[in-house]
């Protein structure tokens, strides 16, 4: 594995640690992120990023990414947030990345958990970088202010991922380097790894149509979850979900 590339990506991400930036107008590759409650940002080729909410029921599984070429898979498990003021709120409370060799890397509010049918043992962290190997993955853990693990950078092959925990117990997931992932991938993020997955057709400064799998969806340019501006799909989420799965 190219540890240098992994560390370079990790260093760049560390600089963005406290930014939830959806402004990806100059993006030239496909990627995506899923955030706690959950909401999503995805990008494709040179198109602006698009954002959308997703409203699953509690105690269900969400397929974020499934790569048929390598068997790499990322699943999120949902639960009630436990927020007394928002009893209906559902969050991603656990995220599991399954590597091509079958190893499972899971993060929840208790930290990072490693599991392998082959009884793989985690290697010793590098004394300078903190990178350690587990099965066919390279991992760097980052501790939060309370001393617990609040995020992990994971490299499998050439692809780099982040799983991050929030203070409220929800989990986020991001593809930060999609190199090596199949364009035939599926899942709420994986569907957008296909080249030219969608096109943003600008109607005016603040309104556009998203062309996706032959369908059209209205989108508005505005702040999304108190973050930077993004092209937000709101009114036709059921249709949007159907188009993603086509």
Coordinates of C-alpha atoms in Angstrom, one line a residue, residues 74-77 92-98 104-115 149-152 162-166 169-173:
X74 CA -19.9 0.1 4.2
X75 CA -23.1 -0.2 6.2
X76 CA -24.7 2.2 8.7
X77 CA -27.0 1.1 11.6
X92 CA -26.6 6.7 12.3
X93 CA -25.2 5.2 15.5
X94 CA -22.8 2.6 14.1
X95 CA -20.8 2.4 10.9
X96 CA -19.1 -0.8 9.7
X97 CA -16.6 -1.0 6.9
X98 CA -16.0 -4.6 5.6
X104 CA -14.8 -5.6 9.8
X105 CA -13.9 -2.1 11.1
X106 CA -16.7 -0.6 13.1
X107 CA -17.1 2.7 14.9
X108 CA -19.8 3.6 17.4
X109 CA -20.0 5.8 20.5
X110 CA -17.7 3.4 22.4
X111 CA -14.9 3.8 19.8
X112 CA -13.3 1.6 17.1
X113 CA -13.8 -2.2 17.0
X114 CA -11.9 -4.6 14.8
X115 CA -13.2 -8.1 13.9
X149 CA -11.5 7.9 19.6
X150 CA -13.5 10.5 17.7
X151 CA -12.5 9.6 14.1
X152 CA -10.5 7.1 12.1
X162 CA -13.2 8.6 7.3
X163 CA -15.5 7.4 10.0
X164 CA -16.2 10.1 12.6
X165 CA -18.1 10.3 15.9
X166 CA -19.9 13.3 17.2
X169 CA -23.3 9.8 19.6
X170 CA -24.0 9.9 15.8
X171 CA -21.6 8.7 13.2
X172 CA -20.5 10.2 9.9
X173 CA -18.8 8.6 7.0

